[in-house]
Amino acid sequence: MSQSVYDAVALYSQIGWAIVFMVVLVWASAKYIGPAVLAAQDATNRRIAEAERHRDEAKGALDVLHSEIEGAGRDAASIRSRSSDFAAHERDAMLAEARQAGERALRSADGELDRALAAARDALRTELLEKALNMAKSDARARIDAGFGERLVTDFVASIEKSAN
Protein backbone atom coordinates (compact mmCIF):
# COMPACT_ATOMS: atom_id res chain seq x y z
CA MET A 1 0.00 0.00 0.00
CA SER A 2 1.31 2.97 -0.91
CA GLN A 3 1.08 6.46 -0.13
CA SER A 4 -1.73 6.97 -2.54
CA VAL A 5 -4.05 4.73 -0.55
CA TYR A 6 -3.37 6.75 2.54
CA ASP A 7 -3.95 9.87 0.57
CA ALA A 8 -7.22 8.49 -0.77
CA VAL A 9 -8.35 7.42 2.74
CA ALA A 10 -7.41 10.87 4.04
CA LEU A 11 -9.32 12.49 1.24
CA TYR A 12 -12.40 10.29 1.74
CA SER A 13 -12.10 10.81 5.47
CA GLN A 14 -12.11 14.59 4.99
CA ILE A 15 -15.02 14.30 2.55
CA GLY A 16 -16.91 12.09 5.03
CA TRP A 17 -16.28 14.44 7.93
CA ALA A 18 -17.29 17.39 5.71
CA ILE A 19 -20.52 15.56 4.88
CA VAL A 20 -21.07 14.73 8.58
CA PHE A 21 -20.34 18.36 9.45
CA MET A 22 -22.80 19.48 6.79
CA VAL A 23 -25.45 17.05 8.04
CA VAL A 24 -24.90 18.23 11.65
CA LEU A 25 -25.02 21.82 10.46
CA VAL A 26 -28.27 21.20 8.55
CA TRP A 27 -29.69 19.26 11.50
CA ALA A 28 -28.67 22.01 14.00
CA SER A 29 -30.09 24.58 11.62
CA ALA A 30 -33.35 22.70 11.38
CA LYS A 31 -33.45 21.97 15.12
CA TYR A 32 -32.28 25.28 16.65
CA ILE A 33 -31.64 28.00 14.10
CA GLY A 34 -34.79 27.40 12.00
CA PRO A 35 -37.22 27.66 14.96
CA ALA A 36 -35.37 30.73 16.22
CA VAL A 37 -35.63 32.35 12.79
CA LEU A 38 -39.28 31.31 12.54
CA ALA A 39 -39.96 32.66 16.06
CA ALA A 40 -38.24 35.93 15.16
CA GLN A 41 -40.21 36.05 11.92
CA ASP A 42 -43.47 35.35 13.79
CA ALA A 43 -42.66 38.07 16.34
CA THR A 44 -41.86 40.49 13.54
CA ASN A 45 -45.08 39.53 11.73
CA ARG A 46 -47.04 40.06 14.97
CA ARG A 47 -45.43 43.48 15.45
CA ILE A 48 -46.21 44.36 11.82
CA ALA A 49 -49.80 43.17 12.25
CA GLU A 50 -50.10 45.16 15.51
CA ALA A 51 -48.64 48.23 13.80
CA GLU A 52 -51.09 47.81 10.90
CA ARG A 53 -53.96 47.45 13.37
CA HIS A 54 -52.83 50.64 15.16
CA ARG A 55 -52.49 52.36 11.80
CA ASP A 56 -56.02 51.31 10.83
CA GLU A 57 -57.36 52.47 14.21
CA ALA A 58 -55.52 55.77 13.80
CA LYS A 59 -56.98 56.16 10.30
CA GLY A 60 -60.45 55.45 11.69
CA ALA A 61 -59.91 57.95 14.52
CA LEU A 62 -58.58 60.46 12.00
CA ASP A 63 -61.68 59.97 9.83
CA VAL A 64 -63.87 60.50 12.91
CA LEU A 65 -61.92 63.63 13.79
CA HIS A 66 -62.22 64.92 10.23
CA SER A 67 -65.98 64.40 10.32
CA GLU A 68 -66.14 66.10 13.74
CA ILE A 69 -64.12 69.02 12.36
CA GLU A 70 -66.50 69.27 9.41
CA GLY A 71 -69.44 69.14 11.83
CA ALA A 72 -67.83 71.84 13.97
CA GLY A 73 -67.33 73.94 10.84
CA ARG A 74 -71.00 73.53 9.95
CA ASP A 75 -71.96 74.37 13.53
CA ALA A 76 -69.74 77.45 13.47
CA ALA A 77 -71.29 78.58 10.17
CA SER A 78 -74.75 78.01 11.61
CA ILE A 79 -73.84 79.96 14.75
CA ARG A 80 -72.40 82.78 12.64
CA SER A 81 -75.56 82.87 10.56
CA ARG A 82 -77.83 82.84 13.62
CA SER A 83 -75.74 85.47 15.40
CA SER A 84 -75.79 87.69 12.29
CA ASP A 85 -79.57 87.29 12.07
CA PHE A 86 -79.92 87.97 15.80
CA ALA A 87 -77.63 91.03 15.58
CA ALA A 88 -79.64 92.38 12.63
CA HIS A 89 -82.89 91.78 14.51
CA GLU A 90 -81.52 93.47 17.65
CA ARG A 91 -80.20 96.39 15.58
CA ASP A 92 -83.60 96.84 13.93
CA ALA A 93 -85.36 96.59 17.29
CA MET A 94 -82.99 99.13 18.85
CA LEU A 95 -83.41 101.49 15.90
CA ALA A 96 -87.20 101.20 16.12
CA GLU A 97 -87.08 101.79 19.87
CA ALA A 98 -84.78 104.79 19.43
CA ARG A 99 -87.02 106.15 16.68
CA GLN A 100 -90.10 105.78 18.91
CA ALA A 101 -88.29 107.41 21.83
CA GLY A 102 -87.23 110.28 19.56
CA GLU A 103 -90.76 110.73 18.27
CA ARG A 104 -92.10 110.71 21.86
CA ALA A 105 -89.48 113.28 22.87
CA LEU A 106 -90.39 115.40 19.84
CA ARG A 107 -94.11 115.23 20.69
CA SER A 108 -93.32 116.01 24.31
CA ALA A 109 -91.13 118.94 23.29
CA ASP A 110 -93.84 120.12 20.90
CA GLY A 111 -96.42 119.98 23.72
CA GLU A 112 -93.97 121.68 26.08
CA LEU A 113 -93.42 124.38 23.49
CA ASP A 114 -97.19 124.92 23.19
CA ARG A 115 -97.47 125.13 26.99
CA ALA A 116 -94.52 127.50 27.18
CA LEU A 117 -96.04 129.72 24.45
CA ALA A 118 -99.40 129.77 26.27
CA ALA A 119 -97.69 130.61 29.57
CA ALA A 120 -95.66 133.36 27.86
CA ARG A 121 -98.85 134.78 26.30
CA ASP A 122 -100.59 134.73 29.68
CA ALA A 123 -97.63 136.41 31.33
CA LEU A 124 -97.47 139.03 28.56
CA ARG A 125 -101.23 139.62 28.73
CA THR A 126 -101.07 140.00 32.54
CA GLU A 127 -98.13 142.39 32.25
CA LEU A 128 -99.86 144.45 29.56
CA LEU A 129 -103.09 144.58 31.60
CA GLU A 130 -101.19 145.70 34.70
CA LYS A 131 -99.41 148.41 32.71
CA ALA A 132 -102.70 149.51 31.09
CA LEU A 133 -104.41 149.58 34.49
CA ASN A 134 -101.57 151.58 36.01
CA MET A 135 -101.71 153.99 33.06
CA ALA A 136 -105.49 154.27 33.39
CA LYS A 137 -105.19 154.92 37.12
CA SER A 138 -102.60 157.63 36.64
CA ASP A 139 -104.67 159.15 33.79
CA ALA A 140 -107.85 158.98 35.92
CA ARG A 141 -106.13 160.73 38.85
CA ALA A 142 -105.01 163.45 36.53
CA ARG A 143 -108.54 163.97 35.07
CA ILE A 144 -110.68 163.57 38.16
CA ASP A 145 -110.93 166.51 40.53
CA ALA A 146 -113.05 167.00 43.70
CA GLY A 147 -116.00 168.45 41.77
CA PHE A 148 -116.19 165.47 39.45
CA GLY A 149 -116.32 163.13 42.46
CA GLU A 150 -119.24 165.14 43.99
CA ARG A 151 -121.18 165.11 40.71
CA LEU A 152 -120.59 161.38 40.39
CA VAL A 153 -121.91 160.73 43.92
CA THR A 154 -124.89 163.05 43.34
CA ASP A 155 -125.77 161.33 40.06
CA PHE A 156 -125.45 157.94 41.73
CA VAL A 157 -127.73 158.92 44.63
CA ALA A 158 -130.25 160.36 42.20
CA SER A 159 -130.32 157.18 40.17
CA ILE A 160 -130.91 155.16 43.30
CA GLU A 161 -133.76 157.46 44.39
CA LYS A 162 -135.36 157.14 40.99
CA SER A 163 -135.19 153.43 41.05
CA ALA A 164 -136.58 153.34 44.59
CA ASN A 165 -139.68 155.43 43.61
Coordinates of C-alpha atoms in Angstrom, one line a residue:
M1 CA 0.0 0.0 0.0
S2 CA 1.3 3.0 -0.9
Q3 CA 1.1 6.5 -0.1
S4 CA -1.7 7.0 -2.5
V5 CA -4.1 4.7 -0.6
Y6 CA -3.4 6.7 2.5
D7 CA -3.9 9.9 0.6
A8 CA -7.2 8.5 -0.8
V9 CA -8.3 7.4 2.7
A10 CA -7.4 10.9 4.0
L11 CA -9.3 12.5 1.2
Y12 CA -12.4 10.3 1.7
S13 CA -12.1 10.8 5.5
Q14 CA -12.1 14.6 5.0
I15 CA -15.0 14.3 2.5
G16 CA -16.9 12.1 5.0
W17 CA -16.3 14.4 7.9
A18 CA -17.3 17.4 5.7
I19 CA -20.5 15.6 4.9
V20 CA -21.1 14.7 8.6
F21 CA -20.3 18.4 9.5
M22 CA -22.8 19.5 6.8
V23 CA -25.5 17.1 8.0
V24 CA -24.9 18.2 11.6
L25 CA -25.0 21.8 10.5
V26 CA -28.3 21.2 8.5
W27 CA -29.7 19.3 11.5
A28 CA -28.7 22.0 14.0
S29 CA -30.1 24.6 11.6
A30 CA -33.3 22.7 11.4
K31 CA -33.5 22.0 15.1
Y32 CA -32.3 25.3 16.6
I33 CA -31.6 28.0 14.1
G34 CA -34.8 27.4 12.0
P35 CA -37.2 27.7 15.0
A36 CA -35.4 30.7 16.2
V37 CA -35.6 32.3 12.8
L38 CA -39.3 31.3 12.5
A39 CA -40.0 32.7 16.1
A40 CA -38.2 35.9 15.2
Q41 CA -40.2 36.0 11.9
D42 CA -43.5 35.4 13.8
A43 CA -42.7 38.1 16.3
T44 CA -41.9 40.5 13.5
N45 CA -45.1 39.5 11.7
R46 CA -47.0 40.1 15.0
R47 CA -45.4 43.5 15.5
I48 CA -46.2 44.4 11.8
A49 CA -49.8 43.2 12.2
E50 CA -50.1 45.2 15.5
A51 CA -48.6 48.2 13.8
E52 CA -51.1 47.8 10.9
R53 CA -54.0 47.5 13.4
H54 CA -52.8 50.6 15.2
R55 CA -52.5 52.4 11.8
D56 CA -56.0 51.3 10.8
E57 CA -57.4 52.5 14.2
A58 CA -55.5 55.8 13.8
K59 CA -57.0 56.2 10.3
G60 CA -60.4 55.4 11.7
A61 CA -59.9 58.0 14.5
L62 CA -58.6 60.5 12.0
D63 CA -61.7 60.0 9.8
V64 CA -63.9 60.5 12.9
L65 CA -61.9 63.6 13.8
H66 CA -62.2 64.9 10.2
S67 CA -66.0 64.4 10.3
E68 CA -66.1 66.1 13.7
I69 CA -64.1 69.0 12.4
E70 CA -66.5 69.3 9.4
G71 CA -69.4 69.1 11.8
A72 CA -67.8 71.8 14.0
G73 CA -67.3 73.9 10.8
R74 CA -71.0 73.5 10.0
D75 CA -72.0 74.4 13.5
A76 CA -69.7 77.5 13.5
A77 CA -71.3 78.6 10.2
S78 CA -74.7 78.0 11.6
I79 CA -73.8 80.0 14.8
R80 CA -72.4 82.8 12.6
S81 CA -75.6 82.9 10.6
R82 CA -77.8 82.8 13.6
S83 CA -75.7 85.5 15.4
S84 CA -75.8 87.7 12.3
D85 CA -79.6 87.3 12.1
F86 CA -79.9 88.0 15.8
A87 CA -77.6 91.0 15.6
A88 CA -79.6 92.4 12.6
H89 CA -82.9 91.8 14.5
E90 CA -81.5 93.5 17.7
R91 CA -80.2 96.4 15.6
D92 CA -83.6 96.8 13.9
A93 CA -85.4 96.6 17.3
M94 CA -83.0 99.1 18.8
L95 CA -83.4 101.5 15.9
A96 CA -87.2 101.2 16.1
E97 CA -87.1 101.8 19.9
A98 CA -84.8 104.8 19.4
R99 CA -87.0 106.2 16.7
Q100 CA -90.1 105.8 18.9
A101 CA -88.3 107.4 21.8
G102 CA -87.2 110.3 19.6
E103 CA -90.8 110.7 18.3
R104 CA -92.1 110.7 21.9
A105 CA -89.5 113.3 22.9
L106 CA -90.4 115.4 19.8
R107 CA -94.1 115.2 20.7
S108 CA -93.3 116.0 24.3
A109 CA -91.1 118.9 23.3
D110 CA -93.8 120.1 20.9
G111 CA -96.4 120.0 23.7
E112 CA -94.0 121.7 26.1
L113 CA -93.4 124.4 23.5
D114 CA -97.2 124.9 23.2
R115 CA -97.5 125.1 27.0
A116 CA -94.5 127.5 27.2
L117 CA -96.0 129.7 24.5
A118 CA -99.4 129.8 26.3
A119 CA -97.7 130.6 29.6
A120 CA -95.7 133.4 27.9
R121 CA -98.8 134.8 26.3
D122 CA -100.6 134.7 29.7
A123 CA -97.6 136.4 31.3
L124 CA -97.5 139.0 28.6
R125 CA -101.2 139.6 28.7
T126 CA -101.1 140.0 32.5
E127 CA -98.1 142.4 32.3
L128 CA -99.9 144.5 29.6
L129 CA -103.1 144.6 31.6
E130 CA -101.2 145.7 34.7
K131 CA -99.4 148.4 32.7
A132 CA -102.7 149.5 31.1
L133 CA -104.4 149.6 34.5
N134 CA -101.6 151.6 36.0
M135 CA -101.7 154.0 33.1
A136 CA -105.5 154.3 33.4
K137 CA -105.2 154.9 37.1
S138 CA -102.6 157.6 36.6
D139 CA -104.7 159.2 33.8
A140 CA -107.9 159.0 35.9
R141 CA -106.1 160.7 38.8
A142 CA -105.0 163.5 36.5
R143 CA -108.5 164.0 35.1
I144 CA -110.7 163.6 38.2
D145 CA -110.9 166.5 40.5
A146 CA -113.0 167.0 43.7
G147 CA -116.0 168.5 41.8
F148 CA -116.2 165.5 39.5
G149 CA -116.3 163.1 42.5
E150 CA -119.2 165.1 44.0
R151 CA -121.2 165.1 40.7
L152 CA -120.6 161.4 40.4
V153 CA -121.9 160.7 43.9
T154 CA -124.9 163.0 43.3
D155 CA -125.8 161.3 40.1
F156 CA -125.5 157.9 41.7
V157 CA -127.7 158.9 44.6
A158 CA -130.2 160.4 42.2
S159 CA -130.3 157.2 40.2
I160 CA -130.9 155.2 43.3
E161 CA -133.8 157.5 44.4
K162 CA -135.4 157.1 41.0
S163 CA -135.2 153.4 41.1
A164 CA -136.6 153.3 44.6
N165 CA -139.7 155.4 43.6

